[in-house]
Coordinates of C-alpha atoms and ligand atoms in Angstrom, one line a residue:
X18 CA 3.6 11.1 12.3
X19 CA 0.7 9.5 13.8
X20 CA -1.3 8.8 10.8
X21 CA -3.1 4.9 10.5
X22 CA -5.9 5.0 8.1
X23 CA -6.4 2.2 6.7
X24 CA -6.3 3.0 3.2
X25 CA -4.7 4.8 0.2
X26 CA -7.7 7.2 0.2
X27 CA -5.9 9.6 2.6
X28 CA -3.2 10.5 -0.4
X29 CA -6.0 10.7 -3.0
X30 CA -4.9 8.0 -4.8
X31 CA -7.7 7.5 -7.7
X32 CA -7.2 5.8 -11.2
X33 CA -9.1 7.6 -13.4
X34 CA -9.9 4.5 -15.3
X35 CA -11.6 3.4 -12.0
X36 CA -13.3 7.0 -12.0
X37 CA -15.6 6.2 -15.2
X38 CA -15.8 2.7 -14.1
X39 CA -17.5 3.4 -10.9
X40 CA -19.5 6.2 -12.2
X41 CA -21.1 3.5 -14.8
X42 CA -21.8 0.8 -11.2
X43 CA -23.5 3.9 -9.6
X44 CA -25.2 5.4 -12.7
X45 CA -24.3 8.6 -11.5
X46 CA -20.8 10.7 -10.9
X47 CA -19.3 10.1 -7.5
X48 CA -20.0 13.2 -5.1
X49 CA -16.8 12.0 -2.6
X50 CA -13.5 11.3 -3.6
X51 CA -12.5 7.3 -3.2
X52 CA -10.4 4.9 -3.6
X53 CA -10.8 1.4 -4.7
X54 CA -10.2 -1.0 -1.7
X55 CA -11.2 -4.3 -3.5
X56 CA -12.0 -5.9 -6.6
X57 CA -13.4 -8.5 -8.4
X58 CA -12.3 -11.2 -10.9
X59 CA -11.5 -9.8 -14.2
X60 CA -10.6 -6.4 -11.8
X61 CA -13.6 -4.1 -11.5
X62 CA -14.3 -2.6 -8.5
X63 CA -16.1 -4.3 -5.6
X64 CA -15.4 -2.5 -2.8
X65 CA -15.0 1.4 -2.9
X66 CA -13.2 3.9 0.4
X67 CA -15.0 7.0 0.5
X68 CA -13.3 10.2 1.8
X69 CA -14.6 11.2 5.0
X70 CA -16.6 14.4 4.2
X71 CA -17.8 15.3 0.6
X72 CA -16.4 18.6 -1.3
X73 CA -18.8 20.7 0.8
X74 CA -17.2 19.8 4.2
X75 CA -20.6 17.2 5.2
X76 CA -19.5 14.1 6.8
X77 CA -20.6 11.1 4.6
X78 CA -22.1 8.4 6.3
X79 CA -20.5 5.6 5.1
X80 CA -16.9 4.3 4.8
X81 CA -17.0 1.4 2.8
X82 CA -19.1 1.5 -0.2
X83 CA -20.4 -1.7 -2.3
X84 CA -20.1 -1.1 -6.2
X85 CA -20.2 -4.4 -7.8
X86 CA -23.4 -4.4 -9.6
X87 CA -23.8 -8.1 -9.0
X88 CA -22.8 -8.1 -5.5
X89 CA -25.1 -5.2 -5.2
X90 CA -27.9 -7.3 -6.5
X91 CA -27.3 -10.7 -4.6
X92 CA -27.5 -8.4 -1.3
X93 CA -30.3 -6.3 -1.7
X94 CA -32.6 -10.2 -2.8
X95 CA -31.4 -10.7 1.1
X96 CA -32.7 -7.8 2.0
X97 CA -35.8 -7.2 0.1
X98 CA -36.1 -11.3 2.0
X99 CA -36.3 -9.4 4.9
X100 CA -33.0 -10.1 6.5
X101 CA -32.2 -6.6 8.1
X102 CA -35.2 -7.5 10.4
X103 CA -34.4 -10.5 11.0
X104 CA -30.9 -10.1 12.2
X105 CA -32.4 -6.6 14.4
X106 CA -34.2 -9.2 15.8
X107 CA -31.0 -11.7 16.5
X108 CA -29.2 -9.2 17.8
X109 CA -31.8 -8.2 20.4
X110 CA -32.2 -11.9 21.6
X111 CA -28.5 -13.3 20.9
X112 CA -26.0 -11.7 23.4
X113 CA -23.3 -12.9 21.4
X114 CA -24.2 -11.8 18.1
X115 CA -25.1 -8.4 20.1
X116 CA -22.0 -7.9 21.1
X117 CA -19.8 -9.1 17.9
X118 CA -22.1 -6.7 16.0
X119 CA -21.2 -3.8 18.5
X120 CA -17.2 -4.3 18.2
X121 CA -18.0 -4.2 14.4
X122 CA -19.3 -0.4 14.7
X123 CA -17.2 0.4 17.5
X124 CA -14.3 -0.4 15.2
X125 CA -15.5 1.2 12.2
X126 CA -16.1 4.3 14.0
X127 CA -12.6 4.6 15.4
X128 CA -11.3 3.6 11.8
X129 CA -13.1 6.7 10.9
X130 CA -11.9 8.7 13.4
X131 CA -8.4 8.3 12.2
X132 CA -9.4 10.8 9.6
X133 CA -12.2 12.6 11.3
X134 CA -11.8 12.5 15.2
X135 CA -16.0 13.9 15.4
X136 CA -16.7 10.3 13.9
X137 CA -15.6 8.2 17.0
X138 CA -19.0 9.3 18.4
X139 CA -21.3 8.5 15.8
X140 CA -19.4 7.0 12.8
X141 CA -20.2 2.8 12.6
X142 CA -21.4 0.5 9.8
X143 CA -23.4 1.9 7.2
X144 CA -23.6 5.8 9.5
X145 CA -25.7 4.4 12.5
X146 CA -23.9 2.8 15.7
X147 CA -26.7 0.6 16.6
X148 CA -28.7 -2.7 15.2
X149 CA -28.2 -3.2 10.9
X150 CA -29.4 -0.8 9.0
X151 CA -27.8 -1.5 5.6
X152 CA -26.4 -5.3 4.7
X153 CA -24.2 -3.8 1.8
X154 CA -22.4 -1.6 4.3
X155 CA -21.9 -4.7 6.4
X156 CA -20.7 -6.9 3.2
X157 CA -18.4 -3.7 2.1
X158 CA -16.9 -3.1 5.4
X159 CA -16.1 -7.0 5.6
X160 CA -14.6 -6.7 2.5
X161 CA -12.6 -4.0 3.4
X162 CA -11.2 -5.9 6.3
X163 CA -13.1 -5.2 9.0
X164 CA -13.9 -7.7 11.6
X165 CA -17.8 -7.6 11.1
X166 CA -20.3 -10.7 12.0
X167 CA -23.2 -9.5 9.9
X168 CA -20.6 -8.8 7.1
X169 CA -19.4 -12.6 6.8
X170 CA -22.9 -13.5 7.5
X171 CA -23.6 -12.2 3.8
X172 CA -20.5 -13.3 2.5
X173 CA -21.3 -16.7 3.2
X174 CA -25.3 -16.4 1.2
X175 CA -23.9 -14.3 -1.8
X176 CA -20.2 -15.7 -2.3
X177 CA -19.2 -15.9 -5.3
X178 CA -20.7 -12.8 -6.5
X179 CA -19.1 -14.2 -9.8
X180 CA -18.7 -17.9 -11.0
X181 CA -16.1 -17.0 -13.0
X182 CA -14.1 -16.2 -9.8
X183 CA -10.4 -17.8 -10.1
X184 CA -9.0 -20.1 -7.4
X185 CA -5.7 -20.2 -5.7
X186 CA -5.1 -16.4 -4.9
X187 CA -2.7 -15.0 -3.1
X188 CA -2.1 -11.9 -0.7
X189 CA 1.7 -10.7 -0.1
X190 CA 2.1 -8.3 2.7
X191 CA 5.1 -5.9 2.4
X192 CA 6.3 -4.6 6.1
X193 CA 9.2 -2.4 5.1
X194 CA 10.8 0.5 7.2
X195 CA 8.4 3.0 6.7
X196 CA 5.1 1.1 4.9
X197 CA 2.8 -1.6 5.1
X198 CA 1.2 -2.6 1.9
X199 CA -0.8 -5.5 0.6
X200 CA -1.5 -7.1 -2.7
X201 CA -3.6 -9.6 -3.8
X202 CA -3.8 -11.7 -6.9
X203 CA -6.0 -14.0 -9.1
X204 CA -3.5 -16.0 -11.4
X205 CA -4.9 -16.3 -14.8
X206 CA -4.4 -18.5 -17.8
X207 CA -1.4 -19.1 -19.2
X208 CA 0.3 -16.6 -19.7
X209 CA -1.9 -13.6 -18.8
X210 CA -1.0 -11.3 -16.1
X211 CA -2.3 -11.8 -12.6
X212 CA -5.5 -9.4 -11.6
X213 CA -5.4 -7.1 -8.8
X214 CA -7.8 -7.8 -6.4
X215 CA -6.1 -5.3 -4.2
X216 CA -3.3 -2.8 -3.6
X217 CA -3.3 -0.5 -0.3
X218 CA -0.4 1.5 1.2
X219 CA 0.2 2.7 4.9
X220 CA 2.7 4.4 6.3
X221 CA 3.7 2.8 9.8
X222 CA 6.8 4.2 10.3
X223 CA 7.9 0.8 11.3
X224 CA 11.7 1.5 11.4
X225 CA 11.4 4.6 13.2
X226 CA 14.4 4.6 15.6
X227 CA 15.5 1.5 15.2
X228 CA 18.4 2.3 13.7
X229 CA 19.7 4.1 17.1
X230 CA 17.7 1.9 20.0
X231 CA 17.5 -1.2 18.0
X232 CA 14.3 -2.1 18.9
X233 CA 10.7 -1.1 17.5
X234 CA 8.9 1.7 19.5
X235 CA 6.1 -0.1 21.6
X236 CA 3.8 2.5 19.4
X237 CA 4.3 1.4 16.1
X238 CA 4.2 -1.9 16.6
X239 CA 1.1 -1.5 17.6
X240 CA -0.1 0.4 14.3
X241 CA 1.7 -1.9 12.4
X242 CA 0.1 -5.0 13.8
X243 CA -3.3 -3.2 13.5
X244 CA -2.7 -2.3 9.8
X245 CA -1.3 -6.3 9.0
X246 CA -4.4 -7.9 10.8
X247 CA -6.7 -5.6 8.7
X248 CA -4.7 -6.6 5.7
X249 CA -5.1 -10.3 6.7
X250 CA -8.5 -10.3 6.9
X251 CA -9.3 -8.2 3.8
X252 CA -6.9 -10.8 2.1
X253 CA -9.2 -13.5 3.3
X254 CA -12.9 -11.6 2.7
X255 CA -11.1 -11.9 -1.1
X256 CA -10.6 -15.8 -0.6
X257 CA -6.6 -15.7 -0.8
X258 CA -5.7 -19.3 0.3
X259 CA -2.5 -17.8 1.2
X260 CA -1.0 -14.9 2.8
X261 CA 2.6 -14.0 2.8
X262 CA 4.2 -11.7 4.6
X263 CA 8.0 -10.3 4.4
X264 CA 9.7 -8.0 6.3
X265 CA 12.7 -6.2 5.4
X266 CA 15.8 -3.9 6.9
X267 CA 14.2 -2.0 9.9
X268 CA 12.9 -5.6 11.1
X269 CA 16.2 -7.4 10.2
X270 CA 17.8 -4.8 12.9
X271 CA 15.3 -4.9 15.9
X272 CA 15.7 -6.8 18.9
X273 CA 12.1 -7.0 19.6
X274 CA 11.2 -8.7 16.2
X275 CA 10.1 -11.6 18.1
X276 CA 6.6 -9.6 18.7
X277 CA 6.1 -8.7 15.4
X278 CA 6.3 -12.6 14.0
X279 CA 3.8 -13.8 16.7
X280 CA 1.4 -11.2 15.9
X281 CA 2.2 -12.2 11.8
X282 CA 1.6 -16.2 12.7
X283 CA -2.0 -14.9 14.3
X284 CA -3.4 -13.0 11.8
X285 CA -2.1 -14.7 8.4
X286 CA -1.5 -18.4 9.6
X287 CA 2.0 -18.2 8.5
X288 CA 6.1 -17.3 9.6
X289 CA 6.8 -13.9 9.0
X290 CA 9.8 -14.2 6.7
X291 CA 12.8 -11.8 7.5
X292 CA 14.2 -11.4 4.2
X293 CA 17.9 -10.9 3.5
X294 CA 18.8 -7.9 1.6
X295 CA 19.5 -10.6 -1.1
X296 CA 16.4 -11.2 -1.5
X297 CA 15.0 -8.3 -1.3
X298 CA 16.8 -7.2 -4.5
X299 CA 16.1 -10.6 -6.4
X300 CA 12.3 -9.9 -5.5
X301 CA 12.4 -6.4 -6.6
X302 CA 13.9 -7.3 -9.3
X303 CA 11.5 -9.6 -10.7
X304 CA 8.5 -7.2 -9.7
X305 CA 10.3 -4.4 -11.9
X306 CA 11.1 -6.1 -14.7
X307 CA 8.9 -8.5 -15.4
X308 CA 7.4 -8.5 -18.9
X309 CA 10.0 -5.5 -20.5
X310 CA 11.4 -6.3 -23.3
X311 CA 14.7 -8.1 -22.7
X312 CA 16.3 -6.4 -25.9
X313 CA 16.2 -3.2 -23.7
X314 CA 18.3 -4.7 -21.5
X315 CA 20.6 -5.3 -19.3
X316 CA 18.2 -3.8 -16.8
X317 CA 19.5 -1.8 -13.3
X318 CA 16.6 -1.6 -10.5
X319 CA 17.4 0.7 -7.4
X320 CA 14.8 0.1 -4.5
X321 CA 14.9 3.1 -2.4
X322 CA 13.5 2.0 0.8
X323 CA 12.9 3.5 4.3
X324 CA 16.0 1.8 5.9
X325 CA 18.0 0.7 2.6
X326 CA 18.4 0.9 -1.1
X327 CA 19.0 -1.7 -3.1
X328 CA 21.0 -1.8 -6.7
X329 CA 20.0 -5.3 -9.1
X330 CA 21.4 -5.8 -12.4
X331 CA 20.3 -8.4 -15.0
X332 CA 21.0 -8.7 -18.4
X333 CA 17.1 -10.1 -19.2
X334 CA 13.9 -9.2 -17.0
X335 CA 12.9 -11.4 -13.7
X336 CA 17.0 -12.8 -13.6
X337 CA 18.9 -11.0 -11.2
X338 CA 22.8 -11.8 -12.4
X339 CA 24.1 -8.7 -9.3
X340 CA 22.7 -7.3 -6.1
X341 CA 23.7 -5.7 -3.4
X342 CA 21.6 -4.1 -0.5
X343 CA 23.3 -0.7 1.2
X344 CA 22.1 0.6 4.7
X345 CA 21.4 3.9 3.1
X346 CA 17.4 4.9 3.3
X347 CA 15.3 7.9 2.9
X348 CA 14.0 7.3 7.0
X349 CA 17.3 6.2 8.0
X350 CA 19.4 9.5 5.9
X351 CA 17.1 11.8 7.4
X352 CA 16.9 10.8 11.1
X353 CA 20.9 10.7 11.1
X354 CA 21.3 13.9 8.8
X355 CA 18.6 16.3 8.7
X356 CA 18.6 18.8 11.7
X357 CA 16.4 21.6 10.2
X358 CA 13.2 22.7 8.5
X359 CA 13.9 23.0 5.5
X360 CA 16.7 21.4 5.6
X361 CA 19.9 23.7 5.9
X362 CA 22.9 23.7 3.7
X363 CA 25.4 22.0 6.0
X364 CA 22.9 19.3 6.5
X365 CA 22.6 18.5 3.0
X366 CA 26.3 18.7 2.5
X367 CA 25.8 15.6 5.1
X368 CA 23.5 13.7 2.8
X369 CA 24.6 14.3 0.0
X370 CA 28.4 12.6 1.5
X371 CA 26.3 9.9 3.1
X372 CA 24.5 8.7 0.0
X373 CA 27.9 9.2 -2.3
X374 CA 29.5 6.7 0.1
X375 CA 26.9 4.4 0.0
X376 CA 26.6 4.7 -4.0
X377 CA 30.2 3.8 -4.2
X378 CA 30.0 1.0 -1.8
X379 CA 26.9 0.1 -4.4
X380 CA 29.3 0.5 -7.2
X381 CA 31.9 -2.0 -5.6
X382 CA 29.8 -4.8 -5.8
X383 CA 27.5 -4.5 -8.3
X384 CA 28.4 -3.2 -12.4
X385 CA 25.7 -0.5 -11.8
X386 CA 26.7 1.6 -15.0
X387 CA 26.9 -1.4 -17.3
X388 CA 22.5 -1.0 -17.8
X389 CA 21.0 0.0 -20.8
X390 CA 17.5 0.8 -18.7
X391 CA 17.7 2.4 -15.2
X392 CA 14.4 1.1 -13.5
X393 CA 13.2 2.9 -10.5
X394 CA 11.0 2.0 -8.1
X395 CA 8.8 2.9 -4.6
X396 CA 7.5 5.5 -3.3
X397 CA 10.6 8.1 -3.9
X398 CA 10.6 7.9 -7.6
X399 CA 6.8 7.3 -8.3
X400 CA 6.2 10.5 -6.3
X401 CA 8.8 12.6 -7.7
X402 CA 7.3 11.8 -11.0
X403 CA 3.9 12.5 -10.1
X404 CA 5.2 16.3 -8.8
X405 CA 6.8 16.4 -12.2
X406 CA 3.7 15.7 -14.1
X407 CA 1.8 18.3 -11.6
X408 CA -0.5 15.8 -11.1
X409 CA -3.7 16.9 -9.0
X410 CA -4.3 13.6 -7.2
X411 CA -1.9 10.5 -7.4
X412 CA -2.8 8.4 -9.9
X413 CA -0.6 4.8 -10.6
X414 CA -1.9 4.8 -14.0
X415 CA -0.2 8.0 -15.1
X416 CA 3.3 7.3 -13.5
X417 CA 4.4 3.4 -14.0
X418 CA 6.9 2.6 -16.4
X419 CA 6.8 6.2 -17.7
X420 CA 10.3 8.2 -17.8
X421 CA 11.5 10.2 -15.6
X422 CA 14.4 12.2 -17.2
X423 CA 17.7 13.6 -14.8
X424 CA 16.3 17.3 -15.3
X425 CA 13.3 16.9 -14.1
X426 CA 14.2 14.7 -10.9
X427 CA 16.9 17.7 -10.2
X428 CA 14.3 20.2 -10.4
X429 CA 11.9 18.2 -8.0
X430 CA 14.6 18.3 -5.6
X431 CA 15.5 21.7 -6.0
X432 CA 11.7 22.4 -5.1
X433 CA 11.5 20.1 -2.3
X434 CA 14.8 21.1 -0.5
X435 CA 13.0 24.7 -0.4
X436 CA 10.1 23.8 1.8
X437 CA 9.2 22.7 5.0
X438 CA 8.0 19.1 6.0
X439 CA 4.5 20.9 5.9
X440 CA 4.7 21.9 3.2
X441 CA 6.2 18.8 1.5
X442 CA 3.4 16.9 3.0
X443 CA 0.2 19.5 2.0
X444 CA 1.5 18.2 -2.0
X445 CA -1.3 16.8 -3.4
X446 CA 0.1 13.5 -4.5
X447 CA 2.6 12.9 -1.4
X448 CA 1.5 9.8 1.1
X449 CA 0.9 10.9 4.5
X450 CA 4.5 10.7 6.4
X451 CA 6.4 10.9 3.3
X452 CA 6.8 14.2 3.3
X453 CA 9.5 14.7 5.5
X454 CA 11.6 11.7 4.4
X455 CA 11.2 12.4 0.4
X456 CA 13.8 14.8 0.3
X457 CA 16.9 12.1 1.5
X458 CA 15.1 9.4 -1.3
X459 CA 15.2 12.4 -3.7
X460 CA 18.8 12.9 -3.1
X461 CA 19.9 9.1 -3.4
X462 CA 17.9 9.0 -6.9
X463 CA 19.2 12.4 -8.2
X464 CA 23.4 11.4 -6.9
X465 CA 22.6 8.0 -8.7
X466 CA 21.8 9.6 -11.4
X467 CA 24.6 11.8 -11.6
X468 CA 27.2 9.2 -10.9
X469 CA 26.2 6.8 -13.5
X470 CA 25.2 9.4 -16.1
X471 CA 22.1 8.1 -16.4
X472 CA 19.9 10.4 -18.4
X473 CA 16.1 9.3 -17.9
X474 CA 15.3 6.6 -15.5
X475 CA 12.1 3.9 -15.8
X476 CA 9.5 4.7 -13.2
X477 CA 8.2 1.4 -11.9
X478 CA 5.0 0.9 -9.7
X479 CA 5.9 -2.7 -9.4
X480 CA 8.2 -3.6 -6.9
X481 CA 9.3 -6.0 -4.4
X482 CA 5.4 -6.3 -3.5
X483 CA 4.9 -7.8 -7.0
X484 CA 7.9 -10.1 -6.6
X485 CA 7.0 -11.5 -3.6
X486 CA 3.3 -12.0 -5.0
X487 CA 4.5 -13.4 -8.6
X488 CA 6.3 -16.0 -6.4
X489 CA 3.6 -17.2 -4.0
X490 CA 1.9 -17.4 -7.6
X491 CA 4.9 -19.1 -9.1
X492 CA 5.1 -17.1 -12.4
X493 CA 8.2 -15.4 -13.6
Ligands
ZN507 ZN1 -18.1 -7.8 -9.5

């Protein structure tokens, strides 16, 4: 799996709520699929990802689109000022500037090319590869996280677009086994929920092999690192003041996690925290429950992860009373269990012993049947709910805190242990590299399931992400 876009947009992740919204910025319907890379206070989007070529196959010239009607309109009064002149004209007398602005398209081109490999030749800000053609482009891809001098440049004549804008937000950074995602929050009063400024997902494949070398292959360090300083400076373009960022299992493992935390005290000014699988569960915990109804507890939340799963139980939302992490992941199952494509019988016999042993090793230390409400959370259960609902493109909207009942994740399985990792990965609404890792986190789900006689199980979107970013916020 070599795949390191740089956003959600390669799964086809779109709210449709953000659908109509965006068709109302641009007065017209969208021609490209997108997703929403950034927002604005109150949660709009600000900054839209468009998919590389349109329905008809064309390539579409730009990556990162502007759709804030105010930011919109405080950049084009800079350029109808005359600006994209004036910086043409900088950038043939400044050597610096010349240069900066020339890594900018350089690097949007190859971000392109991750998802169209004809676009390393051509692709840069705003479709051309030389001078500034378009100061929104610039502004969007700055936004986005790209490292882009003209970009800031605008930023620092239109900012804030709104003077309702918040302070004190935060960006949380989630480096697990197999993903690196971000999330960044504007608190709000009292006791209003936090806005989403942004929420992107990559799969790194962090973890792969750690768990036999015990170190982290040269090459996805790399991506990963890429990915985080993106991240970082996406999370700064949105004026967090702070950026956290937590690692979990594969990193706990790896001998070389030394590279990783100098790379994390570069880009986001802060110590990479290696969290125990303590709290990992305590943060899940509160990202799950937080704001259900504590008469519908006590609440169990299993976080199936890459390298590890974790079981929480609490009799009222955000207090974790019991936790207990177990080395049992959907990367980490498959690598030592899987042999064939599709998987054959006697390697699911394998699995299916692994993750009992694990549940029961679960089951020692935590009261995991005493919960009223079985919460689930990541990418195992969301997507196995999304394939449930047939869903055409993945859409958060439709899936969190929605149930999932037992027949329906058995029947998800049954369909996924019949195809090939192809095929698993050509469903619509799987993430890129999940598909030949969902069928391990489908098994762990389904046996928990079974073992606890749990009927229907809460699908969360919220997760340890949330928790980390709730704390750095310091609500509960
Ligand atoms: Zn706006």
């Amino acid at each position: 799996m070599t795949n390191t876009g740089t956003s959600g947009v390669e799964h086809g992740e779109l709210r449709a709520a953000d659908l109509a919204t965006v068709a109302e910025q641009l007065g017209r319907e969208p021609t490209i699929p997108f997703t929403v890379i950034a927002r604005c206070t109150g949660g709009h989007p600000l900054v839209i990802r468009n998919a590389p070529v349109d329905a008809g196959g064309a390539p579409f010239p730009t990556t990162h689109w502007l759709t804030c009607p105010d930011a919109v309109k405080h950049v084009s009064r800079l350029e109808a000022a005359g600006w994209i002149a004036r910086l043409n004209e900088r950038s043939e007398n400044d050597e610096t500037f010349r240069a900066e602005l020339a890594a900018a398209h350089e690097e949007a081109a190859e971000d392109r090319a991750r998802e169209l490999l004809e676009a390393r030749a051509w692709g840069g800000v705003g479709g051309t590869r030389r001078g500034i053609k378009c100061l929104h482009a610039h502004y969007a891809n700055h936004l986005g996280g790209g490292d882009d001098v003209v970009g800031r440049w605008v930023a620092e004549r239109v900012e804030p677009v709104h003077a309702t804008q918040r302070a004190h937000r935060v960006a949380a950074i989630d480096q697990g086994t197999n993903s690196c995602r971000l999330l960044v929050l504007e608190p709000a009063d009292g006791g209003a929920e936090p806005t989403e400024l942004a929420r992107d997902m990559i799969i790194t494949r962090l973890g792969r092999g750690v768990d036999r070398t015990g170190r982290f292959e040269p090459e996805a360090l790399a991506r990963t690192i890429a990915v985080i300083e993106r991240y970082c400076r996406r999370a700064r373009a949105l004026s967090a003041e702070s950026i956290r960022v937590a690692a979990t299992s594969a990193t706990r493992d790896a001998a070389n996690r030394e590279q990783l935390a100098d790379a994390v005290r570069r880009a986001a000014g802060s110590e990479l925290e290696v969290i125990t699988g303590e709290q990992e569960a305590t943060l899940s915990f509160l990202g799950a429950t937080r704001g259900l109804d504590a008469r519908d507890g006590p609440f169990l939340v299993v976080d199936i992860g890459g390298g590890s799963t974790e079981f929480v139980l609490g009799r009222e939302p955000a207090v974790t009373e019991h936790a207990t992490s177990v080395q049992m992941g959907s990367v980490r199952l498959t690598e030592r269990t899987i042999r064939s494509d599709p998987p054959a019988p006697e390697d699911l016999d394998g699995l299916r012993a692994e993750v009992r042993r694990g549940i029961e090793q679960a089951a020692a230390a935590v009261p995991v049947g005493e919960a009223t409400t079985f919460v689930s959370v990541a990418g195992t259960a969301t997507t196995i709910k999304a394939i449930a609902l047939g869903l055409g493109r993945y859409d958060p909207d439709r899936t969190h805190r929605t149930w999932l009942t037992a027949a329906e994740a058995e029947r998800v399985l049954d369909q996924l242990i019949g195809l090939t990792n192809d095929e698993r990965a050509a469903i619509p609404v799987m993430a890129p590299g999940r598909g030949d890792v969902i069928v391990a986190g489908a098994v762990i789900l389904v046996e928990v399931m079974r073992r606890f006689g749990y009927e229907r199980t809460l699908v969360s979107e919220t997760d340890i992400l949330d928790g980390l970013a709730f704390e750095a916020l310091g609500v509960r």
